[in-house]
C-alpha positions as semicolon CSV with decimal commas, in nm:
position;residue;x (nm);y (nm);z (nm)
1;M;0,763;0,670;0,248
2;P;0,433;0,481;0,238
3;T;0,541;0,150;0,076
4;D;0,286;-0,003;-0,152
5;S;0,286;-0,379;-0,103
6;L;0,166;-0,613;-0,374
7;R;0,043;-0,882;-0,148
8;S;-0,209;-0,900;0,129
9;L;-0,438;-1,193;0,142
10;A;-0,747;-1,025;0,007
11;A;-0,563;-0,955;-0,319
12;V;-0,528;-1,221;-0,584
13;G;-0,186;-1,378;-0,546
14;A;-0,142;-1,246;-0,196
15;A;-0,080;-1,578;-0,033
16;L;0,164;-1,799;-0,212
17;A;0,300;-2,153;-0,310
18;V;0,263;-2,505;-0,458
19;L;-0,031;-2,693;-0,608
20;S;-0,134;-3,000;-0,407
21;C;-0,424;-3,243;-0,419
22;A;-0,688;-3,118;-0,177
23;P;-1,043;-3,239;-0,244
24;K;-1,262;-3,011;-0,446
25;A;-1,494;-2,807;-0,227
26;P;-1,838;-2,968;-0,223
27;E;-2,111;-2,809;-0,428
28;A;-2,397;-2,658;-0,232
29;T;-2,659;-2,767;-0,483
30;A;-2,694;-3,135;-0,397
31;A;-2,942;-3,100;-0,111
32;K;-3,134;-2,847;0,096
33;P;-2,886;-2,616;0,268
34;T;-2,827;-2,702;0,633
35;P;-2,577;-2,582;0,895
36;E;-2,396;-2,914;0,862
37;A;-2,375;-2,875;0,484
38;A;-2,252;-2,519;0,527
39;K;-1,968;-2,633;0,753
40;A;-1,869;-2,911;0,512
41;F;-1,874;-2,663;0,227
42;V;-1,653;-2,415;0,413
43;D;-1,402;-2,687;0,508
44;G;-1,374;-2,799;0,146
45;A;-1,354;-2,442;0,022
46;E;-1,061;-2,365;0,252
47;A;-0,867;-2,667;0,130
48;T;-0,930;-2,584;-0,235
49;L;-0,847;-2,215;-0,203
50;Y;-0,529;-2,288;-0,014
51;D;-0,396;-2,499;-0,299
52;R;-0,504;-2,262;-0,573
53;T;-0,375;-1,957;-0,386
54;V;-0,030;-2,095;-0,322
55;E;-0,006;-2,222;-0,680
56;A;-0,097;-1,880;-0,820
57;G;0,140;-1,709;-0,579
58;R;0,439;-1,919;-0,674
59;A;0,366;-1,856;-1,041
60;A;0,337;-1,483;-0,970
61;W;0,669;-1,483;-0,786
62;V;0,843;-1,636;-1,087
63;Q;0,666;-1,407;-1,334
64;E;0,761;-1,091;-1,143
65;N;1,122;-1,206;-1,104
66;F;1,162;-1,334;-1,462
67;I;0,934;-1,138;-1,695
68;T;0,893;-1,338;-2,017
69;V;0,606;-1,439;-2,244
70;D;0,615;-1,787;-2,091
71;T;0,612;-1,677;-1,728
72;E;0,330;-1,436;-1,805
73;T;0,128;-1,722;-1,953
74;I;0,199;-1,954;-1,661
75;A;0,106;-1,686;-1,408
76;A;-0,211;-1,598;-1,598
77;Q;-0,320;-1,962;-1,611
78;A;-0,257;-2,015;-1,241
79;Q;-0,437;-1,694;-1,154
80;E;-0,726;-1,796;-1,377
81;R;-0,763;-2,124;-1,187
82;L;-0,759;-1,937;-0,856
83;I;-1,012;-1,677;-0,967
84;S;-1,236;-1,944;-1,113
85;E;-1,244;-2,125;-0,778
86;Q;-1,295;-1,802;-0,587
87;M;-1,588;-1,708;-0,806
88;R;-1,745;-2,054;-0,796
89;L;-1,715;-2,075;-0,420
90;A;-1,844;-1,721;-0,367
91;G;-2,152;-1,809;-0,572
92;E;-2,207;-2,130;-0,378
93;A;-2,161;-1,951;-0,045
94;A;-2,458;-1,729;-0,121
95;K;-2,687;-2,035;-0,109
96;F;-2,646;-2,060;0,267
97;A;-2,781;-1,709;0,329
98;G;-3,046;-1,690;0,599
99;L;-2,935;-1,997;0,792
100;E;-2,851;-1,974;1,160
101;L;-2,489;-2,079;1,161
102;P;-2,200;-2,102;1,406
103;Y;-1,989;-1,787;1,412
104;D;-1,689;-1,929;1,226
105;V;-1,897;-2,082;0,950
106;D;-2,094;-1,763;0,898
107;R;-1,783;-1,543;0,898
108;K;-1,599;-1,766;0,654
109;L;-1,896;-1,765;0,416
110;N;-1,896;-1,383;0,425
111;L;-1,520;-1,375;0,364
112;L;-1,562;-1,602;0,064
113;K;-1,806;-1,354;-0,086
114;T;-1,620;-1,030;-0,010
115;A;-1,250;-1,120;-0,030
116;I;-1,246;-1,125;-0,410
117;T;-1,078;-0,822;-0,563
118;L;-1,085;-0,951;-0,920
119;P;-1,430;-1,099;-0,989
120;A;-1,434;-1,296;-1,313
121;P;-1,737;-1,371;-1,531
122;K;-1,871;-1,727;-1,530
123;D;-1,813;-1,751;-1,902
124;P;-1,478;-1,938;-1,927
125;A;-1,369;-1,742;-2,233
126;K;-1,431;-1,410;-2,059
127;A;-1,262;-1,531;-1,739
128;S;-0,957;-1,625;-1,943
129;E;-0,962;-1,290;-2,119
130;L;-0,976;-1,111;-1,783
131;T;-0,672;-1,287;-1,640
132;E;-0,477;-1,240;-1,962
133;T;-0,568;-0,871;-1,956
134;T;-0,459;-0,816;-1,596
135;T;-0,132;-1,005;-1,648
136;S;-0,063;-0,806;-1,964
137;M;-0,123;-0,476;-1,783
138;T;0,120;-0,554;-1,502
139;S;0,382;-0,674;-1,750
140;L;0,348;-0,357;-1,958
141;Y;0,402;-0,164;-1,638
142;G;0,696;-0,378;-1,525
143;K;0,872;-0,350;-1,862
144;G;0,796;0,020;-1,903
145;Q;1,083;0,242;-2,017
146;Y;1,144;0,588;-2,155
147;C;1,408;0,609;-2,425
148;P;1,538;0,964;-2,477
149;P;1,669;1,027;-2,828
150;G;2,033;0,927;-2,853
151;K;2,052;0,812;-2,491
152;E;2,013;0,492;-2,294
153;C;1,659;0,387;-2,206
154;M;1,545;0,458;-1,851
155;D;1,316;0,241;-1,639
156;L;1,097;0,358;-1,353
157;G;1,382;0,341;-1,104
158;A;1,605;0,566;-1,312
159;L;1,326;0,809;-1,391
160;S;1,220;0,821;-1,026
161;S;1,577;0,904;-0,931
162;V;1,562;1,207;-1,162
163;I;1,233;1,318;-1,008
164;A;1,377;1,277;-0,658
165;K;1,715;1,444;-0,711
166;S;1,702;1,692;-0,998
167;R;1,616;2,054;-0,932
168;K;1,600;2,146;-1,302
169;P;1,239;2,187;-1,417
170;D;1,309;2,071;-1,773
171;E;1,471;1,747;-1,650
172;L;1,186;1,688;-1,409
173;L;0,929;1,743;-1,680
174;E;1,102;1,509;-1,925
175;A;1,121;1,229;-1,666
176;W;0,760;1,280;-1,563
177;Q;0,632;1,276;-1,921
178;G;0,856;0,983;-2,012
179;W;0,713;0,757;-1,744
180;H;0,350;0,864;-1,784
181;A;0,365;0,779;-2,155
182;V;0,422;0,416;-2,050
183;A;0,058;0,395;-1,937
184;R;-0,100;0,490;-2,271
185;P;-0,112;0,135;-2,413
186;I;-0,262;0,016;-2,083
187;R;-0,570;0,234;-2,128
188;P;-0,773;0,019;-2,374
189;K;-0,685;-0,292;-2,174
190;Y;-0,807;-0,122;-1,858
191;Q;-1,137;-0,028;-2,017
192;R;-1,195;-0,392;-2,113
193;F;-1,082;-0,504;-1,768
194;V;-1,350;-0,282;-1,609
195;E;-1,620;-0,434;-1,831
196;L;-1,519;-0,791;-1,753
197;S;-1,462;-0,733;-1,382
198;N;-1,798;-0,561;-1,341
199;E;-1,971;-0,851;-1,514
200;G;-1,817;-1,086;-1,260
201;A;-1,915;-0,862;-0,968
202;R;-2,276;-0,843;-1,086
203;E;-2,291;-1,221;-1,108
204;L;-2,200;-1,226;-0,739
205;G;-2,485;-0,990;-0,656
206;F;-2,293;-0,662;-0,634
207;A;-2,365;-0,350;-0,834
208;D;-2,006;-0,331;-0,960
209;T;-1,650;-0,414;-0,858
210;G;-1,617;-0,103;-0,640
211;A;-1,927;-0,200;-0,442
212;L;-1,773;-0,544;-0,393
213;W;-1,451;-0,393;-0,259
214;R;-1,635;-0,168;-0,013
215;S;-1,828;-0,467;0,125
216;G;-1,516;-0,618;0,280
217;Y;-1,491;-0,394;0,588
218;D;-1,732;-0,547;0,840
219;M;-1,976;-0,262;0,787
220;D;-2,228;-0,130;0,539
221;P;-2,050;-0,007;0,220
222;D;-2,211;0,337;0,243
223;A;-2,121;0,363;0,612
224;F;-1,764;0,273;0,523
225;A;-1,749;0,550;0,264
226;A;-1,880;0,792;0,527
227;E;-1,612;0,671;0,770
228;L;-1,343;0,758;0,517
229;D;-1,486;1,107;0,481
230;R;-1,488;1,150;0,860
231;L;-1,124;1,046;0,891
232;W;-1,015;1,270;0,601
233;N;-1,191;1,572;0,748
234;Q;-1,006;1,516;1,075
235;V;-0,667;1,550;0,907
236;K;-0,752;1,789;0,621
237;P;-0,651;2,110;0,807
238;L;-0,304;1,968;0,874
239;Y;-0,263;1,876;0,506
240;E;-0,375;2,219;0,392
241;S;-0,115;2,384;0,617
242;L;0,156;2,156;0,478
243;H;0,046;2,220;0,119
244;C;0,052;2,596;0,171
245;Y;0,401;2,593;0,321
246;T;0,541;2,356;0,059
247;R;0,396;2,552;-0,230
248;G;0,549;2,873;-0,098
249;K;0,895;2,718;-0,079
250;L;0,868;2,565;-0,425
251;A;0,748;2,897;-0,570
252;A;1,047;3,070;-0,416
253;K;1,276;2,806;-0,566
254;Y;1,136;2,784;-0,918
255;G;0,955;3,114;-0,977
256;P;0,618;3,201;-1,134
257;G;0,717;3,057;-1,472
258;V;0,703;2,710;-1,317
259;I;0,463;2,735;-1,020
260;Q;0,214;2,992;-0,907
261;P;0,233;3,091;-0,539
262;D;-0,143;3,075;-0,486
263;G;-0,258;2,779;-0,698
264;M;-0,205;2,408;-0,732
265;I;0,139;2,247;-0,728
266;P;0,263;2,095;-1,058
267;A;0,303;1,722;-1,001
268;H;0,663;1,696;-1,125
269;L;0,804;1,928;-0,858
270;L;0,730;1,720;-0,548
271;G;1,012;1,464;-0,562
272;N;0,797;1,159;-0,636
273;M;0,672;1,029;-0,972
274;W;0,311;1,042;-0,851
275;A;0,350;1,331;-0,605
276;Q;0,225;1,089;-0,342
277;T;0,499;1,173;-0,094
278;W;0,715;1,483;-0,082
279;A;1,009;1,393;0,142
280;N;1,253;1,400;-0,149
281;V;1,214;1,778;-0,174
282;S;1,283;1,833;0,195
283;D;1,606;2,011;0,098
284;V;1,396;2,270;-0,085
285;V;1,117;2,318;0,166
286;S;1,313;2,301;0,492
287;A;1,456;2,620;0,632
288;G;1,628;2,764;0,936
289;D;1,516;2,603;1,257
290;S;1,350;2,318;1,066
291;D;1,685;2,145;1,001
292;P;1,651;1,786;1,132
293;G;2,012;1,784;1,239
294;Y;2,120;1,474;1,048
295;D;2,083;1,299;0,714
296;L;2,007;0,929;0,760
297;T;2,079;0,847;0,395
298;K;2,432;0,984;0,423
299;I;2,483;0,807;0,755
300;L;2,372;0,468;0,615
301;Q;2,605;0,509;0,319
302;R;2,891;0,623;0,538
303;E;2,846;0,320;0,765
304;K;2,866;0,091;0,460
305;Y;2,514;-0,045;0,489
306;D;2,423;-0,281;0,208
307;A;2,083;-0,423;0,115
308;K;2,114;-0,724;0,344
309;K;2,220;-0,515;0,642
310;M;1,919;-0,288;0,585
311;V;1,693;-0,593;0,612
312;Q;1,881;-0,736;0,910
313;T;1,834;-0,407;1,094
314;G;1,461;-0,417;1,027
315;E;1,438;-0,775;1,147
316;A;1,627;-0,683;1,467
317;F;1,358;-0,433;1,558
318;F;1,094;-0,705;1,555
319;T;1,311;-0,949;1,748
320;S;1,372;-0,677;2,007
321;L;0,998;-0,691;2,074
322;G;1,011;-1,066;2,131
323;F;0,923;-1,193;1,782
324;D;1,114;-1,496;1,657
325;P;1,378;-1,431;1,387
326;L;1,291;-1,484;1,025
327;P;1,358;-1,834;0,886
328;A;1,680;-1,914;0,702
329;T;1,485;-1,955;0,378
330;F;1,388;-1,588;0,394
331;W;1,750;-1,490;0,343
332;E;1,805;-1,753;0,073
333;R;1,496;-1,681;-0,139
334;S;1,416;-1,310;-0,108
335;L;1,517;-1,057;-0,373
336;F;1,699;-0,757;-0,224
337;V;1,890;-0,612;-0,520
338;Q;1,778;-0,542;-0,876
339;P;1,930;-0,802;-1,111
340;Q;2,142;-0,674;-1,395
341;D;2,047;-0,949;-1,641
342;R;1,667;-0,935;-1,656
343;D;1,350;-0,735;-1,605
344;V;1,181;-0,768;-1,267
345;V;0,895;-0,590;-1,095
346;C;1,091;-0,382;-0,844
347;H;0,781;-0,265;-0,663
348;A;0,841;-0,358;-0,296
349;S;0,631;-0,651;-0,176
350;A;0,612;-0,911;0,100
351;W;0,519;-1,273;0,031
352;S;0,418;-1,581;0,227
353;I;0,490;-1,849;-0,030
354;D;0,345;-2,150;0,151
355;E;0,119;-1,973;0,402
356;K;0,341;-2,115;0,675
357;D;0,709;-2,026;0,708
358;D;0,836;-1,954;0,354
359;L;0,840;-1,577;0,396
360;R;1,009;-1,346;0,145
361;I;1,036;-0,986;0,038
362;K;1,101;-0,864;-0,314
363;M;1,240;-0,517;-0,362
364;C;1,529;-0,343;-0,532
365;I;1,682;-0,185;-0,223
366;E;1,866;0,146;-0,242
367;I;2,075;0,260;0,053
368;N;1,870;0,558;0,168
369;D;1,633;0,662;0,444
370;E;1,329;0,594;0,228
371;D;1,413;0,228;0,174
372;F;1,520;0,196;0,537
373;A;1,157;0,270;0,628
374;T;1,029;0,055;0,340
375;V;1,216;-0,247;0,473
376;H;1,043;-0,209;0,810
377;H;0,710;-0,180;0,632
378;E;0,756;-0,497;0,425
379;L;0,881;-0,696;0,723
380;G;0,567;-0,587;0,905
381;H;0,373;-0,785;0,645
382;N;0,596;-1,088;0,694
383;F;0,570;-1,092;1,073
384;Y;0,193;-1,044;1,045
385;Q;0,171;-1,333;0,794
386;R;0,358;-1,562;1,028
387;A;0,163;-1,454;1,336
388;Y;-0,169;-1,572;1,189
389;N;-0,042;-1,879;1,005
390;S;-0,195;-2,115;1,263
391;Q;-0,543;-1,976;1,195
392;P;-0,775;-2,152;0,948
393;F;-0,680;-2,050;0,595
394;L;-0,972;-1,812;0,539
395;Y;-0,851;-1,613;0,840
396;H;-0,503;-1,571;0,690
397;N;-0,536;-1,198;0,654
398;S;-0,528;-0,885;0,866
399;A;-0,830;-0,756;1,054
400;N;-0,888;-0,525;0,759
401;D;-0,641;-0,457;0,480
402;G;-0,538;-0,127;0,638
403;F;-0,407;-0,319;0,939
404;H;-0,167;-0,515;0,722
405;E;-0,020;-0,197;0,579
406;A;-0,008;-0,019;0,915
407;I;0,198;-0,263;1,120
408;G;0,536;-0,208;0,960
409;D;0,482;0,166;0,950
410;T;0,394;0,160;1,319
411;I;0,735;0,010;1,382
412;A;0,895;0,270;1,155
413;L;0,750;0,547;1,373
414;S;0,976;0,414;1,645
415;V;1,282;0,475;1,426
416;T;1,354;0,788;1,628
417;P;1,688;0,959;1,694
418;A;1,704;0,773;2,026
419;Y;1,674;0,444;1,839
420;L;1,942;0,549;1,590
421;V;2,170;0,623;1,885
422;K;2,115;0,265;2,007
423;L;2,212;0,138;1,662
424;G;2,528;0,348;1,671
425;L;2,417;0,555;1,372
426;L;2,401;0,873;1,580
427;D;2,632;0,975;1,861
428;K;2,357;1,157;2,046
429;E;2,001;1,275;2,001
430;P;1,958;1,611;1,832
431;P;1,830;1,886;2,061
432;A;1,458;1,946;2,098
433;D;1,469;2,245;1,865
434;A;1,544;2,001;1,580
435;D;1,210;1,824;1,632
436;V;1,028;2,050;1,388
437;G;1,272;1,946;1,117
438;L;1,215;1,577;1,186
439;L;0,839;1,627;1,195
440;L;0,843;1,828;0,874
441;K;1,033;1,559;0,687
442;L;0,797;1,290;0,816
443;A;0,493;1,501;0,731
444;L;0,622;1,540;0,377
445;D;0,602;1,163;0,367
446;K;0,300;1,066;0,578
447;V;0,068;1,366;0,577
448;A;0,130;1,449;0,212
449;F;0,025;1,095;0,125
450;L;-0,319;1,104;0,287
451;P;-0,525;1,259;0,005
452;F;-0,343;1,050;-0,257
453;G;-0,420;0,738;-0,054
454;L;-0,786;0,832;-0,062
455;L;-0,834;0,946;-0,421
456;I;-0,710;0,643;-0,616
457;D;-1,005;0,431;-0,508
458;Q;-1,238;0,730;-0,528
459;W;-1,144;0,735;-0,898
460;R;-1,177;0,360;-0,943
461;W;-1,509;0,334;-0,761
462;K;-1,648;0,598;-0,996
463;V;-1,499;0,420;-1,298
464;F;-1,649;0,088;-1,191
465;S;-1,991;0,244;-1,127
466;G;-1,992;0,421;-1,462
467;E;-2,000;0,768;-1,306
468;I;-1,669;0,820;-1,484
469;A;-1,709;0,710;-1,846
470;P;-1,412;0,577;-2,049
471;G;-1,394;0,902;-2,240
472;Q;-1,338;1,090;-1,912
473;Y;-1,075;0,869;-1,748
474;N;-0,793;1,120;-1,753
475;Q;-0,991;1,438;-1,688
476;A;-1,164;1,278;-1,391
477;W;-0,827;1,160;-1,256
478;W;-0,690;1,512;-1,252
479;D;-1,016;1,656;-1,119
480;L;-0,984;1,434;-0,813
481;R;-0,617;1,517;-0,772
482;A;-0,707;1,884;-0,778
483;K;-0,989;1,836;-0,526
484;Y;-0,797;1,633;-0,269
485;Q;-0,429;1,710;-0,328
486;G;-0,418;2,055;-0,484
487;V;-0,188;1,904;-0,747
488;M;-0,203;1,963;-1,123
489;P;-0,037;1,807;-1,430
490;P;0,278;1,994;-1,538
491;V;0,166;1,995;-1,902
492;A;-0,169;1,971;-2,079
493;R;-0,315;1,621;-2,080
494;T;-0,568;1,458;-2,312
495;E;-0,779;1,147;-2,316
496;E;-0,504;0,973;-2,512
497;D;-0,317;0,970;-2,181
498;F;-0,392;0,732;-1,897
499;D;-0,214;0,889;-1,604
500;A;-0,391;0,676;-1,343
501;G;-0,232;0,373;-1,511
502;A;0,115;0,512;-1,444
503;K;0,060;0,410;-1,081
504;Y;0,124;0,037;-1,025
505;H;-0,189;-0,037;-0,826
506;V;-0,424;0,058;-1,108
507;P;-0,303;-0,188;-1,374
508;A;-0,235;-0,444;-1,098
509;N;-0,591;-0,406;-0,965
510;T;-0,472;-0,368;-0,607
511;P;-0,718;-0,179;-0,383
512;Y;-0,564;0,135;-0,240
513;T;-0,792;0,248;0,044
514;R;-0,586;0,018;0,266
515;Y;-0,297;0,265;0,244
516;F;-0,510;0,557;0,353
517;L;-0,640;0,353;0,647
518;A;-0,286;0,243;0,727
519;H;-0,171;0,603;0,753
520;I;-0,443;0,667;1,008
521;L;-0,405;0,342;1,198
522;Q;-0,027;0,352;1,232
523;F;-0,047;0,670;1,440
524;Q;-0,335;0,535;1,645
525;F;-0,139;0,212;1,705
526;H;0,175;0,408;1,789
527;R;-0,001;0,636;2,035
528;D;-0,161;0,348;2,223
529;L;0,147;0,126;2,224
530;C;0,347;0,416;2,368
531;R;0,086;0,465;2,637
532;Q;0,095;0,094;2,720
533;A;0,473;0,114;2,744
534;G;0,435;0,394;2,997
535;I;0,636;0,629;2,778
536;T;0,563;0,994;2,845
537;G;0,667;1,301;2,657
538;P;0,604;1,404;2,296
539;L;0,451;1,127;2,086
540;H;0,703;1,179;1,806
541;R;0,992;1,099;2,042
542;C;0,850;0,765;2,158
543;S;1,015;0,440;2,049
544;I;0,890;0,097;2,156
545;Y;1,216;-0,068;2,049
546;G;1,314;-0,339;2,295
547;N;0,981;-0,341;2,485
548;K;0,882;-0,707;2,496
549;E;0,563;-0,644;2,696
550;V;0,429;-0,423;2,418
551;G;0,555;-0,674;2,162
552;E;0,357;-0,950;2,332
553;R;0,036;-0,748;2,311
554;L;0,106;-0,663;1,948
555;E;0,171;-1,023;1,854
556;K;-0,154;-1,137;2,014
557;M;-0,348;-0,895;1,796
558;L;-0,159;-1,003;1,485
559;A;-0,232;-1,367;1,562
560;M;-0,607;-1,296;1,543
561;G;-0,573;-1,253;1,168
562;A;-0,917;-1,202;1,015
563;S;-1,090;-1,426;1,268
564;R;-1,278;-1,136;1,428
565;P;-1,428;-0,812;1,288
566;W;-1,167;-0,537;1,270
567;P;-1,322;-0,323;1,549
568;E;-1,252;-0,609;1,790
569;A;-0,892;-0,640;1,674
570;L;-0,851;-0,265;1,707
571;E;-0,993;-0,279;2,059
572;A;-0,757;-0,564;2,151
573;L;-0,460;-0,342;2,071
574;T;-0,579;0,010;2,150
575;G;-0,884;-0,028;2,375
576;S;-1,109;0,147;2,118
577;K;-1,332;0,008;1,844
578;Q;-1,322;0,327;1,636
579;M;-1,048;0,443;1,401
580;D;-0,929;0,783;1,514
581;A;-0,720;1,026;1,310
582;S;-0,667;1,251;1,611
583;A;-0,347;1,056;1,677
584;V;-0,208;1,205;1,355
585;L;-0,285;1,551;1,489
586;D;-0,132;1,467;1,827
587;Y;0,188;1,343;1,664
588;F;0,231;1,649;1,441
589;A;0,095;1,910;1,684
590;P;0,427;2,101;1,718
591;L;0,462;2,106;1,340
592;K;0,110;2,238;1,284
593;T;0,183;2,533;1,512
594;W;0,509;2,601;1,327
595;L;0,352;2,571;0,981
596;D;0,077;2,815;1,066
597;E;0,338;3,064;1,182
598;Q;0,530;3,024;0,856
599;N;0,211;3,062;0,650
600;Q;0,096;3,391;0,804
601;D;0,179;3,589;0,490
602;Q;0,069;3,319;0,246
603;K;-0,264;3,287;0,067
604;C;-0,346;2,926;0,151
605;G;-0,586;2,700;-0,039
606;W;-0,612;2,643;-0,412
């Protein structure tokens, strides 16, 4: 499953810990801008942002682990101080434009201007309102429940379990509607958030918040949008084949009263609350020779894996590549299991509390194959965070935000049957004729996600620009889901609903394009790491587990952080400066052939 992480450094609260007493970054207004003044400004800015970032992060950790009115207030105040500094420094950085500067000074000035994901207005009252609004939205989401008449209330975890496991359309529909109703009170807050955030973005010289986000990719914002289109068009035929096959199987299961065999797929039938990944319905859509040959969830449960052992297994993969083990404090301070005595934000996330060695993850681990992959994903963030912690603070980030999301998933692609044999979870590898089943299940996760990973920010960019007006929020959301995913709401929706807000990243204001990029990059990384390891044979059977030479090359790229433009980091690892979705096609080539054979009698498209 593509795990959505709360924290990467470009996001507010991504880097974490205590408030200290660094000097305030010097103002750029005292004298005529010079290269020397620019360097002094950058040095002061780094010290200030470090302190504010770690303060806000520690407050956010407490707020998400102990959701109360007081922790919300504390987190909002700390975030407000961070955002205020980010905005002030971004405005000051603009005054050095046009100077000939050393590389590092120039790059850090650009990062100051483009790393903000939540631009606040200069007006202190509006800035305070913005942070209170964003904190309130995430708390509404975190505390969200559906309370069926006469029954116990159900949180997102319980409702998601129904969506994943039930095969009764009425139960699926009730769970889907129950959770999506949680987002309705978020809608007016989100509308105000857009107004305030856009005001802050315009004060920084950007047309709107979406334009600001697109400026953070070492290329022209319009060129970046075109790059996304190019990558999507590379993989679109594979997605359309998977959609056609999946729809046919679901239609056979549920009948025309629930799903039409030649239209869009109702969102509640795909095993995931947002229909972003479909692996939970693999029992419905697999058939015959597509049987993977084993069920990792059942194996993990049979072998008495608990949450800690899941994490220890993920850590062992990284240490097999030559990475140092995680610090003792990781095991003492992380949250692995949902507490029974309080509300927490269970959304999986990786944290670097002090931007040095206080690494943590926070997730409510279930013993299943999905969370087995999620653990690898989150640890990928942690090992990346530690790899670049010796860089200057403004370089404490991945080459672009897609890199941060891709690293753990790259490792997860090496969780092959051969690797499971080495762990003692399988006695032997399944025969080659089981490969289609393994590829199908992975495609229901990775390939199914691609259009969803693209459309969330397509929606937000249009909302920020005003192309989507507040009175069209929900209709536009489902229009985009129809265009990219071929997915439809299971019941009629109105503008009283706010279905985009039922996805964490919208109320949390976390950019989502990173996840689309990650799903491209992880296959590109995997293909090139396998080549470097000298591993031949089908790409989907390659595992780099235990290869320290490959691990050394990987760690060198991670250690670059954001110090160089992402094409250079990509070249350091893969030898190419261009993102390339053809690796996705290479990986799933046997499946594409099989899907097309299965779809011969189907009317594909929607």
